[in-house]
Amino acid sequence: MIAITGATGQLGHLVIEQLLKTVPASQIVAIVRNPAKAQALSQQGIVVRQADYTDEATFAAALSGVEKLLLISSSEVGQRATQHQNVINAAKTAGVKFIAYTSLLHADTSPLGLHVEHVATEKALAASGIPYALLRNGWYTENYLASAPPALEHGVFIGAAGEGKIASATRADYAAAAAKVIAEEGHAGKVYELAGDHGWTLSELAAELSKQSGKPVSYQNLSEADFAAALKSVGLPAGLADMLADSDVGASKGGLFDDSHTLSKLIGRATTPLAQSIKAIL
């Protein structure tokens, strides 16, 4: 059986959609915090089990009979290292034979503050003795397109990435890679640096938004502190705002760029172009 953590999350449910193309529903275990949100999965014949990243014992029970585990990183930045260690310990207890983990692009050398907990998790996997693969995901295109509506309204897209190239891909692109690695054999020991086929700058994003919408949109580069303050002023939690500002500065240093085309090679198709993603949201 194959288990997916965070199965009702934005990435998890897309992975399950992909898995269902090649794996019987009865062989997929969706691990969720709130089973009420997983009724649609149950109705498809998927096994739904409740567990929490903070509770190692419940996770060990949820992983009973599971051979392969896709550990989708927790959304709780600052608590991830401990939470992921709980899951790895539980996997060891349950006799899981392979783990694929969604890490961060070039985690070991990344200038993004987010890399710290991912590196800690990678080290925990190495120490576990369980065969594993690292899915080092770059940025989701959706992370930036969430800011498109206010940018169109005000004519300005703000950020702190300077002219740093961002090789993003969609969640669906990354989900296709995760489903392939967790369903197939032969991926143990692999480190996949996953990113979109074509890098772009925030200036180019603003230009494409302007072109497709017919509304003038320019890019305004801010300092890390000013960008974080702007995000907080529109209601983002302080921790999230600071993380996004840090990540933008990391992007200005090349932290979100990779041109190895590993992702498109792995999924057997080109990654989704930025222009196509913009067209979809407009």
Short mmCIF file of C-alpha atoms in Angstrom, two decimals:
data_model
loop_
_atom_site.label_atom_id
_atom_site.label_comp_id
_atom_site.label_asym_id
_atom_site.label_seq_id
_atom_site.Cartn_x
_atom_site.Cartn_y
_atom_site.Cartn_z
CA MET A 1 0.00 0.00 0.00
CA ILE A 2 1.02 3.60 -0.68
CA ALA A 3 0.30 6.28 1.93
CA ILE A 4 0.12 10.04 1.33
CA THR A 5 0.36 12.53 4.19
CA GLY A 6 -1.58 15.78 3.96
CA ALA A 7 -3.88 13.99 1.52
CA THR A 8 -6.59 16.66 1.52
CA GLY A 9 -4.08 19.49 1.08
CA GLN A 10 -3.45 21.44 -2.11
CA LEU A 11 -0.63 19.14 -3.26
CA GLY A 12 -1.84 15.90 -1.67
CA HIS A 13 -5.17 15.68 -3.44
CA LEU A 14 -3.46 16.29 -6.81
CA VAL A 15 -0.99 13.47 -6.10
CA ILE A 16 -3.88 11.13 -5.37
CA GLU A 17 -5.60 12.15 -8.64
CA GLN A 18 -2.43 11.15 -10.48
CA LEU A 19 -1.97 7.91 -8.53
CA LEU A 20 -5.48 6.75 -9.34
CA LYS A 21 -4.44 6.51 -13.00
CA THR A 22 -2.08 3.62 -12.23
CA VAL A 23 -2.81 2.40 -8.68
CA PRO A 24 -6.07 0.79 -7.42
CA ALA A 25 -7.90 3.03 -4.96
CA SER A 26 -7.86 0.24 -2.37
CA GLN A 27 -4.04 0.39 -2.37
CA ILE A 28 -3.91 4.11 -1.54
CA VAL A 29 -3.98 5.31 2.07
CA ALA A 30 -4.91 8.96 2.55
CA ILE A 31 -3.57 10.20 5.89
CA VAL A 32 -5.49 13.23 7.11
CA ARG A 33 -6.00 15.27 10.26
CA ASN A 34 -9.71 15.69 9.65
CA PRO A 35 -11.50 12.70 8.08
CA ALA A 36 -14.61 14.84 7.53
CA LYS A 37 -12.69 16.63 4.77
CA ALA A 38 -11.81 13.32 3.12
CA GLN A 39 -15.30 11.99 2.38
CA ALA A 40 -14.78 12.38 -1.37
CA LEU A 41 -11.66 10.22 -1.10
CA SER A 42 -13.51 7.53 0.86
CA GLN A 43 -16.25 7.49 -1.77
CA GLN A 44 -13.61 6.69 -4.40
CA GLY A 45 -12.56 3.60 -2.44
CA ILE A 46 -9.41 5.14 -0.99
CA VAL A 47 -8.47 4.08 2.56
CA VAL A 48 -8.70 7.14 4.84
CA ARG A 49 -6.82 7.12 8.14
CA GLN A 50 -6.55 9.86 10.72
CA ALA A 51 -3.18 10.97 12.07
CA ASP A 52 -1.41 14.14 13.11
CA TYR A 53 2.20 15.14 12.49
CA THR A 54 2.49 15.98 16.19
CA ASP A 55 1.47 12.49 17.35
CA GLU A 56 3.95 9.75 16.53
CA ALA A 57 1.79 6.96 17.97
CA THR A 58 -1.26 7.75 15.82
CA PHE A 59 0.98 7.94 12.77
CA ALA A 60 2.46 4.52 13.45
CA ALA A 61 -1.05 3.08 13.60
CA ALA A 62 -2.06 4.90 10.41
CA LEU A 63 0.95 3.43 8.60
CA SER A 64 0.09 -0.18 9.44
CA GLY A 65 0.52 -2.33 6.32
CA VAL A 66 2.00 0.56 4.31
CA GLU A 67 5.07 -0.19 2.19
CA LYS A 68 5.64 3.24 0.62
CA LEU A 69 5.08 6.67 2.13
CA LEU A 70 4.93 10.07 0.44
CA LEU A 71 5.79 12.52 3.21
CA ILE A 72 4.44 15.88 2.08
CA SER A 73 6.09 18.53 4.21
CA SER A 74 3.98 20.05 6.96
CA SER A 75 2.56 23.52 6.42
CA GLU A 76 3.55 24.62 9.90
CA VAL A 77 6.84 26.41 9.33
CA GLY A 78 8.92 26.40 12.51
CA GLN A 79 7.48 23.07 13.67
CA ARG A 80 8.30 20.99 10.60
CA ALA A 81 11.56 19.39 11.72
CA THR A 82 9.99 17.89 14.85
CA GLN A 83 6.79 16.90 13.06
CA HIS A 84 8.65 15.20 10.22
CA GLN A 85 10.86 13.35 12.72
CA ASN A 86 7.67 12.00 14.33
CA VAL A 87 6.49 10.67 10.96
CA ILE A 88 9.88 9.11 10.16
CA ASN A 89 9.97 7.42 13.58
CA ALA A 90 6.42 6.13 13.01
CA ALA A 91 7.37 4.83 9.56
CA LYS A 92 10.26 2.91 11.09
CA THR A 93 7.97 1.43 13.75
CA ALA A 94 5.41 0.43 11.10
CA GLY A 95 8.01 -1.19 8.84
CA VAL A 96 7.62 1.20 5.90
CA LYS A 97 10.12 0.24 3.20
CA PHE A 98 10.42 3.50 1.21
CA ILE A 99 9.80 7.21 1.83
CA ALA A 100 9.64 10.02 -0.74
CA TYR A 101 9.86 13.49 0.83
CA THR A 102 8.90 16.88 -0.64
CA SER A 103 11.91 19.01 0.21
CA LEU A 104 13.12 22.37 -1.17
CA LEU A 105 15.00 23.08 -4.40
CA HIS A 106 18.76 22.78 -3.74
CA ALA A 107 17.95 22.52 -0.02
CA ASP A 108 21.57 21.93 0.99
CA THR A 109 22.78 25.20 -0.58
CA SER A 110 19.58 27.29 -0.66
CA PRO A 111 19.67 30.94 0.49
CA LEU A 112 16.03 30.66 1.61
CA GLY A 113 15.43 30.46 5.36
CA LEU A 114 12.96 27.66 4.64
CA HIS A 115 15.88 25.34 3.85
CA VAL A 116 16.81 24.78 7.50
CA GLU A 117 13.90 22.48 8.40
CA HIS A 118 14.10 20.67 5.06
CA VAL A 119 17.80 19.93 5.60
CA ALA A 120 17.01 18.68 9.11
CA THR A 121 14.39 16.33 7.64
CA GLU A 122 16.76 15.10 4.94
CA LYS A 123 19.30 14.27 7.65
CA ALA A 124 16.63 12.48 9.69
CA LEU A 125 15.74 10.37 6.66
CA ALA A 126 19.40 9.49 6.10
CA ALA A 127 19.73 8.45 9.76
CA SER A 128 16.52 6.38 9.70
CA GLY A 129 17.89 3.52 7.64
CA ILE A 130 14.73 3.54 5.50
CA PRO A 131 15.40 3.81 1.73
CA TYR A 132 14.22 7.23 0.53
CA ALA A 133 14.11 9.72 -2.33
CA LEU A 134 14.15 13.50 -2.14
CA LEU A 135 11.71 15.52 -4.23
CA ARG A 136 13.32 18.93 -3.92
CA ASN A 137 10.47 21.10 -5.16
CA GLY A 138 10.98 24.60 -6.46
CA TRP A 139 8.34 27.30 -6.11
CA TYR A 140 4.73 26.75 -7.03
CA THR A 141 3.52 29.15 -9.75
CA GLU A 142 0.35 29.49 -7.65
CA ASN A 143 2.38 31.11 -4.86
CA TYR A 144 2.86 34.20 -7.02
CA LEU A 145 -0.43 34.15 -8.93
CA ALA A 146 -2.29 34.50 -5.63
CA SER A 147 -1.08 38.13 -5.80
CA ALA A 148 -2.42 38.69 -9.32
CA PRO A 149 -5.90 40.05 -8.35
CA PRO A 150 -4.56 42.91 -6.17
CA ALA A 151 -1.84 43.59 -8.76
CA LEU A 152 -4.48 43.98 -11.48
CA GLU A 153 -6.60 46.15 -9.19
CA HIS A 154 -3.78 48.52 -8.25
CA GLY A 155 -1.59 48.26 -11.36
CA VAL A 156 1.43 47.21 -9.31
CA PHE A 157 2.93 43.81 -8.49
CA ILE A 158 5.14 44.09 -5.42
CA GLY A 159 7.95 41.82 -4.28
CA ALA A 160 11.56 41.69 -3.14
CA ALA A 161 13.07 39.31 -5.71
CA GLY A 162 14.78 41.96 -7.82
CA GLU A 163 15.63 40.46 -11.20
CA GLY A 164 16.13 36.97 -9.79
CA LYS A 165 14.98 34.20 -12.11
CA ILE A 166 12.19 31.98 -10.74
CA ALA A 167 11.80 28.57 -12.40
CA SER A 168 8.37 27.78 -11.03
CA ALA A 169 5.99 24.97 -11.95
CA THR A 170 2.38 24.30 -11.02
CA ARG A 171 1.28 22.10 -8.14
CA ALA A 172 -0.07 19.67 -10.74
CA ASP A 173 3.41 19.41 -12.29
CA TYR A 174 5.02 18.60 -8.94
CA ALA A 175 2.17 16.22 -8.07
CA ALA A 176 2.80 14.25 -11.26
CA ALA A 177 6.44 13.82 -10.25
CA ALA A 178 5.57 12.75 -6.70
CA ALA A 179 3.02 10.21 -7.94
CA LYS A 180 5.54 8.72 -10.36
CA VAL A 181 8.30 8.38 -7.76
CA ILE A 182 6.05 6.88 -5.08
CA ALA A 183 4.30 4.44 -7.44
CA GLU A 184 7.31 3.16 -9.38
CA GLU A 185 10.32 1.14 -8.28
CA GLY A 186 13.93 2.25 -8.61
CA HIS A 187 13.85 5.74 -7.08
CA ALA A 188 15.51 4.96 -3.72
CA GLY A 189 18.66 7.00 -3.20
CA LYS A 190 17.71 9.60 -5.80
CA VAL A 191 17.72 13.37 -5.26
CA TYR A 192 15.49 15.20 -7.73
CA GLU A 193 15.97 18.97 -8.15
CA LEU A 194 12.54 19.87 -9.48
CA ALA A 195 11.70 23.17 -11.18
CA GLY A 196 9.91 24.59 -14.19
CA ASP A 197 11.44 24.48 -17.67
CA HIS A 198 11.60 28.27 -18.05
CA GLY A 199 12.68 30.85 -15.49
CA TRP A 200 11.09 34.29 -15.29
CA THR A 201 11.47 37.45 -13.23
CA LEU A 202 8.73 39.28 -11.37
CA SER A 203 9.07 42.08 -13.94
CA GLU A 204 8.30 39.54 -16.65
CA LEU A 205 5.37 38.20 -14.61
CA ALA A 206 3.95 41.73 -14.33
CA ALA A 207 4.43 42.26 -18.08
CA GLU A 208 2.61 39.02 -18.91
CA LEU A 209 -0.24 39.94 -16.56
CA SER A 210 -0.49 43.30 -18.29
CA LYS A 211 -0.39 41.75 -21.77
CA GLN A 212 -3.11 39.18 -21.11
CA SER A 213 -5.42 41.39 -19.03
CA GLY A 214 -5.10 44.56 -21.07
CA LYS A 215 -4.48 46.46 -17.82
CA PRO A 216 -1.14 48.15 -17.11
CA VAL A 217 0.78 46.31 -14.37
CA SER A 218 4.34 47.19 -13.36
CA TYR A 219 6.68 45.49 -10.92
CA GLN A 220 7.81 47.39 -7.83
CA ASN A 221 10.82 45.96 -6.04
CA LEU A 222 10.85 46.53 -2.27
CA SER A 223 13.32 45.84 0.51
CA GLU A 224 12.72 42.65 2.50
CA ALA A 225 11.42 44.68 5.47
CA ASP A 226 9.09 46.83 3.35
CA PHE A 227 7.70 43.82 1.49
CA ALA A 228 7.05 41.96 4.75
CA ALA A 229 5.34 45.07 6.16
CA ALA A 230 3.16 45.38 3.05
CA LEU A 231 2.06 41.75 3.35
CA LYS A 232 1.23 42.21 7.02
CA SER A 233 -0.77 45.36 6.23
CA VAL A 234 -3.18 43.32 4.08
CA GLY A 235 -3.73 40.76 6.83
CA LEU A 236 -1.10 38.05 6.31
CA PRO A 237 0.13 36.50 9.59
CA ALA A 238 3.53 37.89 10.60
CA GLY A 239 5.33 34.55 10.30
CA LEU A 240 4.00 33.92 6.80
CA ALA A 241 4.75 37.46 5.65
CA ASP A 242 8.33 37.24 6.93
CA MET A 243 8.80 33.84 5.26
CA LEU A 244 7.51 35.09 1.90
CA ALA A 245 9.73 38.18 2.06
CA ASP A 246 12.77 36.04 2.94
CA SER A 247 11.94 33.69 0.07
CA ASP A 248 11.73 36.58 -2.39
CA VAL A 249 15.16 37.79 -1.30
CA GLY A 250 16.38 34.20 -1.68
CA ALA A 251 14.99 34.25 -5.23
CA SER A 252 17.02 37.39 -5.95
CA LYS A 253 20.11 35.30 -5.10
CA GLY A 254 19.14 32.48 -7.47
CA GLY A 255 17.51 30.27 -4.84
CA LEU A 256 14.42 29.51 -6.92
CA PHE A 257 16.14 28.87 -10.25
CA ASP A 258 17.24 25.59 -11.81
CA ASP A 259 17.64 24.76 -15.50
CA SER A 260 18.31 21.01 -15.33
CA HIS A 261 14.78 20.21 -16.63
CA THR A 262 14.70 17.30 -14.16
CA LEU A 263 10.99 17.80 -13.52
CA SER A 264 9.91 17.65 -17.16
CA LYS A 265 12.18 14.66 -17.79
CA LEU A 266 10.66 12.85 -14.81
CA ILE A 267 7.03 13.48 -15.78
CA GLY A 268 7.58 12.97 -19.50
CA ARG A 269 6.17 16.31 -20.60
CA ALA A 270 6.94 20.01 -20.49
CA THR A 271 6.08 21.87 -17.30
CA THR A 272 3.15 24.30 -17.41
CA PRO A 273 4.26 27.67 -18.85
CA LEU A 274 3.69 30.82 -16.78
CA ALA A 275 1.59 32.36 -19.57
CA GLN A 276 -0.74 29.35 -19.52
CA SER A 277 -1.18 29.59 -15.74
CA ILE A 278 -1.96 33.32 -16.02
CA LYS A 279 -4.51 32.63 -18.76
CA ALA A 280 -6.19 30.05 -16.51
CA ILE A 281 -6.63 32.46 -13.59
CA LEU A 282 -7.84 35.32 -15.79
#
